[in-house]
XYZ file of C-alpha atoms in Angstrom:
352
model
C 92.259 137.824 88.543
C 92.848 134.377 90.046
C 89.294 133.344 90.754
C 89.237 131.027 87.825
C 91.928 128.859 89.455
C 89.585 128.216 92.469
C 86.778 127.456 90.127
C 89.020 124.808 88.367
C 89.596 123.176 91.706
C 85.833 123.208 92.328
C 85.318 121.591 88.991
C 87.826 118.869 89.779
C 86.088 118.248 93.155
C 82.786 117.881 91.298
C 84.180 115.127 89.197
C 84.750 117.065 85.974
C 87.629 115.985 83.780
C 90.237 118.715 83.286
C 92.577 118.871 80.333
C 96.376 119.191 80.149
C 96.346 122.903 79.847
C 94.192 123.372 82.890
C 96.362 121.044 85.132
C 99.557 122.860 83.889
C 98.003 126.198 84.857
C 96.955 124.924 88.250
C 100.515 123.734 88.812
C 102.378 126.698 87.523
C 100.211 129.458 89.060
C 99.784 127.805 92.583
C 100.436 129.815 95.631
C 99.892 129.373 99.455
C 96.271 130.570 99.395
C 95.279 128.333 96.464
C 97.042 125.381 98.056
C 95.232 125.953 101.321
C 91.920 125.935 99.442
C 92.847 122.740 97.651
C 93.976 121.065 100.901
C 90.683 121.780 102.604
C 88.761 120.301 99.677
C 91.047 117.258 99.585
C 90.753 116.585 103.302
C 86.920 116.744 103.062
C 87.050 114.267 100.111
C 89.196 111.878 102.044
C 86.798 111.982 105.022
C 83.834 111.500 102.780
C 85.045 108.024 101.757
C 87.494 107.096 104.513
C 86.549 109.171 107.493
C 89.379 110.129 109.849
C 90.930 106.618 109.444
C 94.524 106.374 108.533
C 95.676 102.956 107.310
C 99.023 101.503 108.382
C 101.015 99.095 106.204
C 103.849 97.071 107.765
C 106.898 97.683 105.379
C 109.400 94.932 105.201
C 112.515 95.884 103.011
C 113.840 92.361 102.534
C 116.623 92.838 100.000
C 118.673 95.708 98.565
C 120.209 93.718 95.775
C 118.985 94.973 92.431
C 119.748 94.065 88.820
C 118.862 97.551 87.538
C 120.987 100.636 87.229
C 118.505 103.546 87.524
C 120.305 106.756 87.604
C 118.542 108.098 90.662
C 118.558 105.060 93.053
C 120.999 104.363 95.870
C 120.650 100.529 95.551
C 121.352 100.523 91.827
C 123.557 97.655 90.576
C 126.421 100.017 89.820
C 126.696 101.434 93.317
C 129.716 99.512 94.703
C 129.444 101.408 98.024
C 126.065 100.017 98.921
C 126.144 97.597 101.846
C 124.080 94.777 100.410
C 121.833 92.451 102.409
C 119.109 89.857 102.069
C 116.791 89.025 104.979
C 116.335 85.338 105.522
C 112.978 83.835 105.220
C 112.650 83.407 108.998
C 113.619 87.072 109.573
C 110.790 88.111 107.225
C 108.308 85.897 109.045
C 109.408 87.198 112.364
C 108.787 90.845 111.153
C 105.245 89.643 110.231
C 104.875 87.965 113.624
C 105.730 91.251 115.461
C 103.671 93.334 113.153
C 100.595 91.207 113.556
C 100.827 91.289 117.376
C 100.844 95.022 117.088
C 97.725 95.222 114.830
C 99.125 95.391 111.365
C 96.901 93.620 108.804
C 98.855 94.488 105.718
C 102.481 93.478 105.075
C 104.303 95.108 102.234
C 107.325 93.100 100.951
C 109.478 95.534 99.109
C 112.955 95.018 97.545
C 115.198 95.511 94.650
C 114.890 93.317 91.541
C 116.996 90.555 93.143
C 117.480 87.502 90.957
C 118.117 85.382 94.085
C 114.532 85.855 94.982
C 113.124 83.602 92.314
C 109.377 83.184 91.652
C 109.539 79.975 93.659
C 111.008 81.685 96.703
C 108.544 84.660 96.530
C 105.433 82.534 96.018
C 106.463 80.178 98.929
C 106.888 83.175 101.126
C 103.527 84.685 100.107
C 101.748 81.352 100.759
C 103.358 81.005 104.105
C 102.351 84.501 105.185
C 98.769 84.089 103.998
C 98.494 80.731 105.744
C 99.743 82.137 109.012
C 97.808 85.333 108.795
C 94.644 84.660 106.634
C 92.954 88.002 107.675
C 95.980 90.069 106.314
C 96.716 91.564 102.910
C 100.073 90.942 101.327
C 101.452 93.579 99.031
C 104.470 92.935 96.744
C 106.779 95.597 95.457
C 109.518 93.805 93.683
C 109.648 95.520 90.325
C 109.188 94.491 86.743
C 108.403 90.871 85.984
C 106.790 88.945 83.138
C 103.034 88.342 83.272
C 103.522 84.660 84.188
C 105.422 85.705 87.352
C 102.688 88.050 88.297
C 100.151 85.377 87.859
C 102.013 83.022 90.060
C 102.265 85.672 92.827
C 98.438 86.341 92.531
C 97.590 82.617 92.660
C 99.871 82.271 95.787
C 97.677 84.841 97.539
C 99.209 88.195 97.030
C 96.512 90.881 97.151
C 98.249 94.052 95.904
C 101.200 95.080 93.865
C 103.022 98.408 93.892
C 105.026 99.417 90.837
C 106.006 103.058 90.578
C 106.118 104.057 86.972
C 108.315 107.015 87.987
C 107.341 109.109 85.054
C 104.671 108.770 82.279
C 106.768 110.773 79.888
C 108.835 108.444 77.780
C 111.423 111.027 76.927
C 111.890 111.926 80.540
C 111.977 108.253 81.496
C 115.076 107.812 79.349
C 116.931 110.512 81.287
C 116.346 108.530 84.559
C 117.060 105.002 83.423
C 119.766 103.211 81.339
C 119.024 102.033 77.758
C 118.598 98.458 79.101
C 115.325 99.434 80.781
C 112.173 99.714 78.722
C 109.446 102.353 79.246
C 107.089 100.125 77.208
C 107.731 97.161 79.415
C 107.119 99.153 82.618
C 103.726 100.260 81.192
C 102.958 96.716 80.173
C 103.689 95.493 83.611
C 101.154 97.846 85.092
C 98.513 96.804 82.615
C 99.228 93.139 83.277
C 98.989 93.570 87.060
C 95.631 95.161 86.859
C 94.292 92.705 84.289
C 95.305 89.767 86.531
C 93.296 91.230 89.455
C 95.790 92.824 91.747
C 94.922 95.996 93.624
C 97.488 97.797 91.595
C 99.504 100.760 92.768
C 101.585 103.147 90.669
C 103.358 106.452 91.295
C 105.862 108.981 90.220
C 108.723 111.153 91.566
C 108.238 114.819 91.929
C 110.994 117.264 90.927
C 113.375 115.036 89.039
C 115.762 116.907 86.846
C 114.232 118.264 83.692
C 110.569 117.529 84.840
C 108.104 120.165 83.685
C 104.615 121.308 84.788
C 103.371 119.805 81.542
C 105.023 116.494 82.536
C 103.182 116.613 85.881
C 99.898 117.415 84.108
C 100.453 114.230 81.965
C 100.891 112.336 85.203
C 97.486 113.410 86.421
C 95.820 112.561 83.005
C 97.467 109.080 83.162
C 96.188 108.489 86.736
C 92.651 109.395 85.609
C 92.834 106.943 82.769
C 94.555 104.093 84.578
C 92.454 104.247 87.794
C 94.998 102.731 90.156
C 93.975 101.447 93.569
C 96.970 103.287 95.146
C 99.189 106.158 94.150
C 102.560 106.635 95.746
C 104.329 109.981 95.030
C 107.346 111.590 96.745
C 109.877 114.263 96.098
C 112.979 113.385 94.188
C 115.820 113.164 96.701
C 119.323 112.644 95.300
C 121.647 109.863 96.423
C 125.316 110.766 96.632
C 126.468 107.598 94.781
C 124.335 107.948 91.677
C 124.678 109.810 88.374
C 121.994 112.235 89.675
C 123.666 112.734 92.989
C 124.508 116.372 92.513
C 121.095 117.430 91.338
C 118.672 119.607 93.441
C 115.914 117.791 95.279
C 112.193 118.124 94.575
C 110.120 120.113 96.939
C 107.616 119.045 99.713
C 105.515 121.911 98.801
C 104.853 120.783 95.179
C 104.527 117.097 96.385
C 101.767 118.233 98.899
C 99.993 120.156 96.242
C 99.961 117.221 93.897
C 98.651 114.988 96.684
C 95.670 117.334 97.063
C 94.957 117.357 93.270
C 95.183 113.496 93.187
C 92.700 113.063 96.039
C 90.145 115.153 94.157
C 90.954 113.469 90.916
C 90.590 109.959 92.385
C 88.506 110.471 95.551
C 88.598 106.742 96.595
C 92.224 106.120 95.987
C 94.684 104.938 98.631
C 97.187 107.679 99.011
C 100.282 107.350 101.188
C 102.181 110.075 102.904
C 105.463 108.598 101.853
C 108.777 108.138 103.557
C 110.411 110.515 101.034
C 107.920 113.241 102.034
C 108.780 112.597 105.683
C 112.513 112.783 104.877
C 112.497 116.024 103.095
C 110.217 117.669 105.706
C 110.265 116.811 109.405
C 106.408 116.998 109.518
C 105.972 115.813 105.976
C 103.822 112.829 106.826
C 101.347 114.928 108.905
C 101.185 117.595 106.182
C 100.565 114.845 103.651
C 97.587 113.514 105.602
C 96.228 117.131 105.861
C 96.679 117.382 101.990
C 94.505 114.309 101.422
C 96.678 111.278 102.055
C 95.267 108.329 104.084
C 98.106 105.748 104.335
C 101.390 105.529 106.237
C 103.878 102.759 105.954
C 105.921 102.282 109.115
C 109.016 100.011 108.787
C 108.817 96.635 110.460
C 112.327 95.700 109.348
C 114.163 98.836 110.536
C 116.420 97.195 113.164
C 117.346 94.443 110.666
C 117.930 96.704 107.734
C 119.816 99.319 109.840
C 119.698 102.024 107.149
C 120.922 99.876 104.301
C 117.854 100.183 102.160
C 118.995 103.662 101.153
C 117.240 104.730 97.996
C 118.229 108.268 98.576
C 120.330 110.291 101.046
C 119.133 110.739 104.629
C 116.239 108.415 104.364
C 114.258 108.332 107.604
C 113.436 105.061 109.251
C 110.075 105.504 111.001
C 109.905 102.126 112.606
C 106.912 100.541 114.275
C 108.521 97.330 115.629
C 107.193 97.818 119.211
C 104.151 99.163 120.956
C 105.889 102.376 121.946
C 106.743 103.360 118.382
C 103.279 102.578 117.149
C 101.806 104.585 119.991
C 104.002 107.576 118.932
C 102.476 107.297 115.486
C 99.073 107.135 116.886
C 99.722 110.260 118.821
C 101.035 112.163 115.885
C 97.991 111.214 113.816
C 95.640 112.120 116.693
C 97.148 115.600 116.860
C 95.895 116.347 113.382
C 92.456 114.854 113.954
C 93.069 111.440 112.488
C 93.200 107.889 113.974
C 95.314 104.960 112.978
C 93.258 101.879 112.135
C 94.388 98.312 112.055
C 92.188 96.681 109.475
C 93.396 95.703 106.023
C 92.312 99.028 104.565
C 91.296 97.829 101.104
C 90.728 100.336 98.365
C 87.238 101.627 97.671
C 88.145 102.044 94.080
C 86.557 99.735 91.479
C 89.606 97.832 90.462
C 87.987 95.571 87.901
């Protein structure tokens, strides 16, 4: 009898804390019917706190230089085939100008860990954007830094910081990263960001080689403890020029199921339907919203980047650099009963 699995989803919806064994069973024994039940609950929970509103973030991928050599990433330092670029300051500001005119009120500056972009350059950029667009939120996603750097970014006006931890399992972390990278430091960074006062986002990949249902259960337990403002998850998609390039990708189905669990686990969290989900499934973003997500991140730098920010193979570039592209996104969301909203879309989580 499988009725107890539905009961466990009901318990999660009611705010009950589940244990590792329960999450593992929910993951291992999922099927289409159970997923459908979960998604209906997750959509209701999203609507309870956010209504039918879907928040848009203007993504600006401003550099694909990176000092790290992560085994899964296409812009890793060791990938000599990557076509490197850095957007100029004025190019970044022009992306913001176009985005603002279209209604974007959050700009996400994302890049590799590029030493050229010093703390001075990043803080000056943040201050300029905040001065020009004082009603907008600025999100940074530039990797691991020391606490002092994060404090400078926050003082400059950055509101949010996204740092995907990739996996909470230290043993698994070491299979995805070189010895020069520290699991402990990644965790310390997340704690520092939250302590400083950022609306802090974390996230993990789904379906990386060797990942188990127990590992995914541990991810959910970590999210419950950490209480992030945002959680970004997406399926692992291999890149041909990496050590993991010949591995099988993760699945959209499992990613969607985990989105549903996360929405019930953290009802007020900001939960994106990620680019990776849209890459692995042509309607992945819409399905992500229906599974409980409430954020999409169109690319404001697509024409400048021209496919060079390639973290994984066949990455889609869902741009929104003009009104027609944004209207298409509005139409796609409307078809599933949702509406794109143009405000900052701050989290309703208690981030203190």
